[in-house]
GROMACS .gro file of C-alpha atoms in nm:
model
  364
    1UNK     CA    1  22.319  12.119  17.969
    2UNK     CA    2  22.609  12.335  17.880
    3UNK     CA    3  22.934  12.373  18.094
    4UNK     CA    4  22.917  12.725  18.179
    5UNK     CA    5  23.220  12.931  18.299
    6UNK     CA    6  23.127  13.226  18.504
    7UNK     CA    7  23.280  13.580  18.546
    8UNK     CA    8  23.460  13.671  18.863
    9UNK     CA    9  23.196  13.924  18.897
   10UNK     CA   10  22.934  13.643  18.873
   11UNK     CA   11  23.087  13.464  19.105
   12UNK     CA   12  23.117  13.739  19.333
   13UNK     CA   13  22.750  13.839  19.335
   14UNK     CA   14  22.647  13.463  19.388
   15UNK     CA   15  22.855  13.423  19.697
   16UNK     CA   16  22.709  13.740  19.820
   17UNK     CA   17  22.377  13.585  19.763
   18UNK     CA   18  22.252  13.851  19.539
   19UNK     CA   19  22.150  13.604  19.274
   20UNK     CA   20  21.998  13.392  19.542
   21UNK     CA   21  22.190  13.093  19.475
   22UNK     CA   22  22.284  12.809  19.694
   23UNK     CA   23  22.492  12.535  19.723
   24UNK     CA   24  22.199  12.256  19.660
   25UNK     CA   25  22.467  11.970  19.806
   26UNK     CA   26  22.197  11.793  19.988
   27UNK     CA   27  21.917  11.569  19.862
   28UNK     CA   28  21.528  11.673  19.831
   29UNK     CA   29  21.416  11.976  20.047
   30UNK     CA   30  21.066  11.989  19.998
   31UNK     CA   31  20.896  12.041  20.272
   32UNK     CA   32  20.555  11.977  20.154
   33UNK     CA   33  20.463  11.681  19.879
   34UNK     CA   34  20.225  11.573  19.657
   35UNK     CA   35  19.940  11.575  19.933
   36UNK     CA   36  19.711  11.890  20.029
   37UNK     CA   37  19.916  12.218  20.200
   38UNK     CA   38  20.207  12.115  20.422
   39UNK     CA   39  20.350  12.477  20.476
   40UNK     CA   40  20.549  12.670  20.168
   41UNK     CA   41  20.768  12.401  19.968
   42UNK     CA   42  21.122  12.450  19.926
   43UNK     CA   43  21.273  12.342  19.593
   44UNK     CA   44  21.652  12.317  19.503
   45UNK     CA   45  21.695  12.407  19.129
   46UNK     CA   46  22.082  12.405  18.980
   47UNK     CA   47  22.074  12.592  18.639
   48UNK     CA   48  22.333  12.541  18.390
   49UNK     CA   49  22.465  12.910  18.361
   50UNK     CA   50  22.237  13.113  18.560
   51UNK     CA   51  22.394  13.421  18.395
   52UNK     CA   52  22.324  13.341  18.056
   53UNK     CA   53  22.063  13.481  17.869
   54UNK     CA   54  21.940  13.145  17.768
   55UNK     CA   55  21.873  13.058  18.093
   56UNK     CA   56  21.751  13.393  18.262
   57UNK     CA   57  21.380  13.319  18.333
   58UNK     CA   58  21.465  13.115  18.630
   59UNK     CA   59  21.679  13.429  18.816
   60UNK     CA   60  21.440  13.652  18.669
   61UNK     CA   61  21.100  13.445  18.827
   62UNK     CA   62  21.282  13.536  19.168
   63UNK     CA   63  21.353  13.871  19.119
   64UNK     CA   64  20.986  13.925  19.009
   65UNK     CA   65  20.884  13.753  19.318
   66UNK     CA   66  20.651  13.502  19.116
   67UNK     CA   67  20.808  13.185  19.306
   68UNK     CA   68  20.666  13.348  19.646
   69UNK     CA   69  20.331  13.473  19.445
   70UNK     CA   70  20.242  13.121  19.344
   71UNK     CA   71  20.368  12.968  19.720
   72UNK     CA   72  20.665  12.800  19.631
   73UNK     CA   73  21.027  12.899  19.784
   74UNK     CA   74  21.303  12.784  19.526
   75UNK     CA   75  21.661  12.790  19.608
   76UNK     CA   76  21.857  12.875  19.284
   77UNK     CA   77  22.237  12.779  19.240
   78UNK     CA   78  22.436  12.742  18.934
   79UNK     CA   79  22.671  12.484  18.819
   80UNK     CA   80  23.053  12.613  18.829
   81UNK     CA   81  23.298  12.512  18.527
   82UNK     CA   82  23.452  12.181  18.571
   83UNK     CA   83  23.173  12.086  18.833
   84UNK     CA   84  22.908  11.853  18.826
   85UNK     CA   85  22.671  11.948  18.528
   86UNK     CA   86  22.289  12.056  18.670
   87UNK     CA   87  22.108  11.763  18.524
   88UNK     CA   88  22.377  11.546  18.680
   89UNK     CA   89  22.311  11.699  19.013
   90UNK     CA   90  21.916  11.648  18.967
   91UNK     CA   91  21.947  11.315  18.842
   92UNK     CA   92  22.169  11.184  19.150
   93UNK     CA   93  21.921  11.403  19.393
   94UNK     CA   94  22.181  11.638  19.479
   95UNK     CA   95  21.914  11.883  19.404
   96UNK     CA   96  21.531  11.868  19.305
   97UNK     CA   97  21.529  12.004  18.966
   98UNK     CA   98  21.772  12.129  18.682
   99UNK     CA   99  21.751  12.396  18.466
  100UNK     CA  100  21.904  12.254  18.180
  101UNK     CA  101  21.830  12.160  17.813
  102UNK     CA  102  21.516  11.921  17.738
  103UNK     CA  103  21.767  11.655  17.525
  104UNK     CA  104  21.902  11.558  17.856
  105UNK     CA  105  21.589  11.357  17.910
  106UNK     CA  106  21.624  11.151  17.618
  107UNK     CA  107  21.960  11.080  17.727
  108UNK     CA  108  21.876  10.950  18.057
  109UNK     CA  109  21.595  10.738  17.923
  110UNK     CA  110  21.875  10.566  17.701
  111UNK     CA  111  22.033  10.483  18.005
  112UNK     CA  112  21.747  10.380  18.174
  113UNK     CA  113  21.695  10.667  18.393
  114UNK     CA  114  21.337  10.836  18.399
  115UNK     CA  115  21.347  11.190  18.386
  116UNK     CA  116  21.078  11.440  18.240
  117UNK     CA  117  21.051  11.799  18.118
  118UNK     CA  118  20.820  11.986  18.317
  119UNK     CA  119  20.786  12.298  18.163
  120UNK     CA  120  20.964  12.456  17.834
  121UNK     CA  121  21.102  12.766  17.845
  122UNK     CA  122  21.248  12.823  17.490
  123UNK     CA  123  21.219  12.648  17.158
  124UNK     CA  124  21.555  12.706  17.022
  125UNK     CA  125  21.882  12.650  17.205
  126UNK     CA  126  21.959  12.983  17.188
  127UNK     CA  127  22.331  12.945  17.042
  128UNK     CA  128  22.499  13.113  16.738
  129UNK     CA  129  22.761  12.981  16.547
  130UNK     CA  130  23.039  13.274  16.547
  131UNK     CA  131  23.313  13.238  16.307
  132UNK     CA  132  23.601  13.456  16.242
  133UNK     CA  133  23.613  13.640  15.889
  134UNK     CA  134  23.882  13.456  15.744
  135UNK     CA  135  23.742  13.097  15.871
  136UNK     CA  136  23.494  13.125  15.521
  137UNK     CA  137  23.210  12.975  15.723
  138UNK     CA  138  22.853  13.042  15.596
  139UNK     CA  139  22.679  12.729  15.686
  140UNK     CA  140  22.770  12.419  15.846
  141UNK     CA  141  22.898  12.258  15.490
  142UNK     CA  142  23.178  12.480  15.557
  143UNK     CA  143  23.311  12.300  15.841
  144UNK     CA  144  23.537  12.028  15.685
  145UNK     CA  145  23.914  12.146  15.790
  146UNK     CA  146  23.788  12.366  16.073
  147UNK     CA  147  23.843  12.372  16.435
  148UNK     CA  148  23.498  12.413  16.589
  149UNK     CA  149  23.451  12.541  16.978
  150UNK     CA  150  23.251  12.395  17.194
  151UNK     CA  151  23.139  12.472  17.559
  152UNK     CA  152  23.276  12.158  17.630
  153UNK     CA  153  23.321  11.795  17.472
  154UNK     CA  154  22.995  11.614  17.529
  155UNK     CA  155  22.792  11.914  17.617
  156UNK     CA  156  22.470  12.025  17.401
  157UNK     CA  157  22.679  12.254  17.197
  158UNK     CA  158  22.877  11.991  17.105
  159UNK     CA  159  22.591  11.759  17.038
  160UNK     CA  160  22.458  12.012  16.784
  161UNK     CA  161  22.799  12.067  16.616
  162UNK     CA  162  22.830  11.742  16.499
  163UNK     CA  163  22.429  11.728  16.437
  164UNK     CA  164  22.454  12.019  16.166
  165UNK     CA  165  22.793  11.876  16.015
  166UNK     CA  166  22.629  11.520  15.978
  167UNK     CA  167  22.325  11.687  15.787
  168UNK     CA  168  22.532  11.889  15.561
  169UNK     CA  169  22.760  11.536  15.486
  170UNK     CA  170  23.093  11.660  15.682
  171UNK     CA  171  23.171  11.382  15.862
  172UNK     CA  172  23.321  11.371  16.227
  173UNK     CA  173  23.676  11.334  16.107
  174UNK     CA  174  23.702  11.634  15.881
  175UNK     CA  175  23.690  11.871  16.114
  176UNK     CA  176  23.806  11.917  16.526
  177UNK     CA  177  23.607  11.989  16.798
  178UNK     CA  178  23.744  12.191  17.068
  179UNK     CA  179  23.640  12.281  17.435
  180UNK     CA  180  23.673  12.657  17.488
  181UNK     CA  181  23.419  12.706  17.761
  182UNK     CA  182  23.193  13.007  17.752
  183UNK     CA  183  23.270  13.422  17.848
  184UNK     CA  184  23.622  13.518  17.801
  185UNK     CA  185  23.764  13.187  17.728
  186UNK     CA  186  23.540  13.116  17.423
  187UNK     CA  187  23.626  13.523  17.308
  188UNK     CA  188  23.975  13.415  17.321
  189UNK     CA  189  23.962  13.115  17.133
  190UNK     CA  190  23.843  13.320  16.818
  191UNK     CA  191  24.073  13.630  16.878
  192UNK     CA  192  24.381  13.417  16.933
  193UNK     CA  193  24.325  13.198  16.670
  194UNK     CA  194  24.256  12.870  16.837
  195UNK     CA  195  23.932  12.794  16.660
  196UNK     CA  196  23.767  12.911  16.338
  197UNK     CA  197  23.384  12.935  16.494
  198UNK     CA  198  23.287  12.892  16.838
  199UNK     CA  199  22.921  12.818  16.947
  200UNK     CA  200  22.818  13.041  17.190
  201UNK     CA  201  22.479  13.236  17.341
  202UNK     CA  202  22.437  13.562  17.500
  203UNK     CA  203  22.622  13.763  17.630
  204UNK     CA  204  22.924  13.607  17.471
  205UNK     CA  205  22.810  13.654  17.133
  206UNK     CA  206  22.773  14.015  17.186
  207UNK     CA  207  23.120  14.047  17.335
  208UNK     CA  208  23.267  13.885  17.005
  209UNK     CA  209  23.094  14.112  16.784
  210UNK     CA  210  23.184  14.434  16.960
  211UNK     CA  211  23.537  14.316  16.976
  212UNK     CA  212  23.532  14.231  16.591
  213UNK     CA  213  23.669  13.871  16.671
  214UNK     CA  214  23.336  13.672  16.509
  215UNK     CA  215  23.006  13.739  16.327
  216UNK     CA  216  22.711  13.509  16.317
  217UNK     CA  217  22.706  13.252  16.049
  218UNK     CA  218  22.446  13.005  16.149
  219UNK     CA  219  22.162  13.120  16.391
  220UNK     CA  220  22.045  12.875  16.670
  221UNK     CA  221  21.947  13.180  16.892
  222UNK     CA  222  21.574  13.191  16.762
  223UNK     CA  223  21.282  12.940  16.717
  224UNK     CA  224  21.272  13.075  16.311
  225UNK     CA  225  21.662  13.027  16.273
  226UNK     CA  226  21.655  12.700  16.450
  227UNK     CA  227  21.412  12.552  16.240
  228UNK     CA  228  21.570  12.633  15.942
  229UNK     CA  229  21.930  12.509  16.052
  230UNK     CA  230  21.779  12.178  16.214
  231UNK     CA  231  21.446  12.124  16.050
  232UNK     CA  232  21.246  12.210  16.312
  233UNK     CA  233  21.201  12.357  16.667
  234UNK     CA  234  21.491  12.233  16.956
  235UNK     CA  235  21.323  12.257  17.275
  236UNK     CA  236  21.620  12.427  17.488
  237UNK     CA  237  21.604  12.594  17.836
  238UNK     CA  238  21.322  12.378  18.062
  239UNK     CA  239  21.314  12.217  18.414
  240UNK     CA  240  21.403  11.883  18.427
  241UNK     CA  241  21.333  11.650  18.719
  242UNK     CA  242  21.303  11.259  18.789
  243UNK     CA  243  20.979  11.125  18.736
  244UNK     CA  244  20.933  10.992  19.106
  245UNK     CA  245  21.016  11.261  19.236
  246UNK     CA  246  20.787  11.455  19.018
  247UNK     CA  247  20.494  11.191  19.110
  248UNK     CA  248  20.550  11.239  19.490
  249UNK     CA  249  20.584  11.614  19.454
  250UNK     CA  250  20.307  11.725  19.248
  251UNK     CA  251  20.190  12.014  19.476
  252UNK     CA  252  20.523  12.179  19.454
  253UNK     CA  253  20.612  12.110  19.095
  254UNK     CA  254  20.294  12.278  18.982
  255UNK     CA  255  20.367  12.583  19.223
  256UNK     CA  256  20.710  12.594  19.070
  257UNK     CA  257  20.558  12.570  18.697
  258UNK     CA  258  20.283  12.826  18.741
  259UNK     CA  259  20.559  13.056  18.871
  260UNK     CA  260  20.785  12.987  18.566
  261UNK     CA  261  20.487  12.996  18.317
  262UNK     CA  262  20.376  13.334  18.463
  263UNK     CA  263  20.730  13.467  18.394
  264UNK     CA  264  20.726  13.352  18.030
  265UNK     CA  265  20.418  13.544  17.998
  266UNK     CA  266  20.569  13.850  18.145
  267UNK     CA  267  20.878  13.803  17.903
  268UNK     CA  268  20.640  13.791  17.600
  269UNK     CA  269  20.472  14.152  17.732
  270UNK     CA  270  20.777  14.312  17.805
  271UNK     CA  271  21.093  14.456  17.632
  272UNK     CA  272  21.451  14.373  17.652
  273UNK     CA  273  21.497  14.634  17.853
  274UNK     CA  274  21.266  14.602  18.092
  275UNK     CA  275  21.408  14.217  18.155
  276UNK     CA  276  21.753  14.385  18.212
  277UNK     CA  277  21.607  14.610  18.444
  278UNK     CA  278  21.483  14.298  18.660
  279UNK     CA  279  21.792  14.115  18.623
  280UNK     CA  280  22.096  14.147  18.869
  281UNK     CA  281  22.342  14.435  18.768
  282UNK     CA  282  22.623  14.181  18.712
  283UNK     CA  283  22.441  13.966  18.478
  284UNK     CA  284  22.380  14.231  18.226
  285UNK     CA  285  22.679  14.471  18.259
  286UNK     CA  286  23.030  14.314  18.344
  287UNK     CA  287  23.391  14.296  18.187
  288UNK     CA  288  23.202  14.124  17.858
  289UNK     CA  289  22.947  14.371  17.777
  290UNK     CA  290  22.763  14.685  17.864
  291UNK     CA  291  22.392  14.688  17.979
  292UNK     CA  292  22.322  14.849  17.615
  293UNK     CA  293  22.520  14.556  17.449
  294UNK     CA  294  22.297  14.279  17.674
  295UNK     CA  295  21.989  14.469  17.559
  296UNK     CA  296  22.065  14.488  17.229
  297UNK     CA  297  22.146  14.116  17.236
  298UNK     CA  298  21.844  14.009  17.418
  299UNK     CA  299  21.617  14.208  17.157
  300UNK     CA  300  21.721  14.023  16.878
  301UNK     CA  301  21.725  13.662  17.029
  302UNK     CA  302  21.415  13.728  17.253
  303UNK     CA  303  21.244  13.515  17.005
  304UNK     CA  304  21.410  13.201  17.157
  305UNK     CA  305  21.153  13.225  17.454
  306UNK     CA  306  20.789  13.038  17.437
  307UNK     CA  307  20.509  13.253  17.584
  308UNK     CA  308  20.344  12.959  17.772
  309UNK     CA  309  20.560  12.692  17.850
  310UNK     CA  310  20.424  12.429  17.642
  311UNK     CA  311  20.660  12.194  17.447
  312UNK     CA  312  20.626  12.249  17.087
  313UNK     CA  313  20.537  12.039  16.854
  314UNK     CA  314  20.818  11.845  16.636
  315UNK     CA  315  21.027  12.000  16.916
  316UNK     CA  316  21.107  11.614  17.076
  317UNK     CA  317  21.181  11.466  16.772
  318UNK     CA  318  21.428  11.696  16.638
  319UNK     CA  319  21.606  11.655  16.974
  320UNK     CA  320  21.580  11.270  16.947
  321UNK     CA  321  21.686  11.332  16.571
  322UNK     CA  322  22.005  11.485  16.696
  323UNK     CA  323  22.101  11.221  16.967
  324UNK     CA  324  22.084  10.952  16.695
  325UNK     CA  325  22.256  11.117  16.416
  326UNK     CA  326  22.546  11.169  16.622
  327UNK     CA  327  22.530  10.826  16.802
  328UNK     CA  328  22.437  10.935  17.145
  329UNK     CA  329  22.125  10.769  17.162
  330UNK     CA  330  22.093  10.363  16.976
  331UNK     CA  331  21.842  10.262  17.174
  332UNK     CA  332  21.467  10.294  17.124
  333UNK     CA  333  21.286  10.611  17.317
  334UNK     CA  334  20.952  10.648  17.433
  335UNK     CA  335  20.929  11.021  17.358
  336UNK     CA  336  20.593  11.055  17.541
  337UNK     CA  337  20.791  10.995  17.882
  338UNK     CA  338  21.027  11.239  17.857
  339UNK     CA  339  20.806  11.555  17.874
  340UNK     CA  340  20.462  11.675  18.034
  341UNK     CA  341  20.241  11.970  17.917
  342UNK     CA  342  19.983  11.890  18.227
  343UNK     CA  343  20.165  12.123  18.445
  344UNK     CA  344  20.207  12.390  18.182
  345UNK     CA  345  19.857  12.351  18.078
  346UNK     CA  346  19.713  12.397  18.441
  347UNK     CA  347  19.893  12.722  18.480
  348UNK     CA  348  19.802  12.859  18.200
  349UNK     CA  349  19.410  12.823  18.276
  350UNK     CA  350  19.471  12.935  18.650
  351UNK     CA  351  19.560  13.285  18.507
  352UNK     CA  352  19.357  13.270  18.200
  353UNK     CA  353  19.622  13.275  17.949
  354UNK     CA  354  19.586  13.177  17.604
  355UNK     CA  355  19.811  12.946  17.481
  356UNK     CA  356  19.987  13.027  17.137
  357UNK     CA  357  20.262  12.726  17.104
  358UNK     CA  358  20.091  12.413  16.914
  359UNK     CA  359  20.185  12.157  17.199
  360UNK     CA  360  20.381  11.823  17.110
  361UNK     CA  361  20.139  11.492  17.132
  362UNK     CA  362  20.262  11.157  17.290
  363UNK     CA  363  20.518  11.082  16.999
  364UNK     CA  364  20.640  11.435  17.000
   0.00000   0.00000   0.00000
């Protein structure tokens, strides 16, 4: 999960409750478990930067009324810069679910913790390697001697940066990684010459392009671009939960997945402008971008989102390869225990949606 810096306007909106965020500082709050009906379950879900385009489905589902439609109350919150990460908050029981990257399930298993991905929202990280014109960076082979901005050391962007360098034969000691955050601080890192490149997501990408401080050198924002850069689909945004919690709250889990699969289908059948209209105003228009910028950026990168919530074939293997190559995971991993397509399949069947994503098997 990426460490996200929220703009002042986003923080204000969240404080007022317009984004339906909550603090999520207590343990599980589900009011009905895996058994039959026990009222409307309440689930706490923390997102790793709720205003970022890569994580827009969680809030969109709320604004479309889909959580309510499918019989679950979802209390959304967002991790704060420098605070506990969404995946860590989930693992420790502060919240029930995390809106974060799939690869954390692999990291948790390597540490002896059982966490699984219950619905996959994207087949790409949604990131772009934004570089200054004088950097000369066209591919990861050009990273040698460069200062590369990542959201935070140890974050998903940090792992991907190291992975891309290693694939091109550039050793860790041949470049420098710098934590630059996201939003205005990431823009400033390029603008002030502190970094040659920064890996970041929309709408920060659009802001960099508009200011003329950086252009996209490597596309990890679409599924096709990711396959080209990484050798396969890389499962990005997902919903993670502890396996023991999932097993004891299957009814609530299914309702959350029903709502998010319906949201993914809605995204797939609507334009970027339609999507932007359903999001909080401060998400799509702030000191970084105009609404037109946001829509343009989403139009370009909308291909990252999967239409059916199914974990794509090869995705888990690509994620594992990144973790192994950068040394984050050295023990054996049972990929079949890191994700499940069961709930997404049920959700698609319930609404009569046709699944188009080739599903990953037990070995990823």
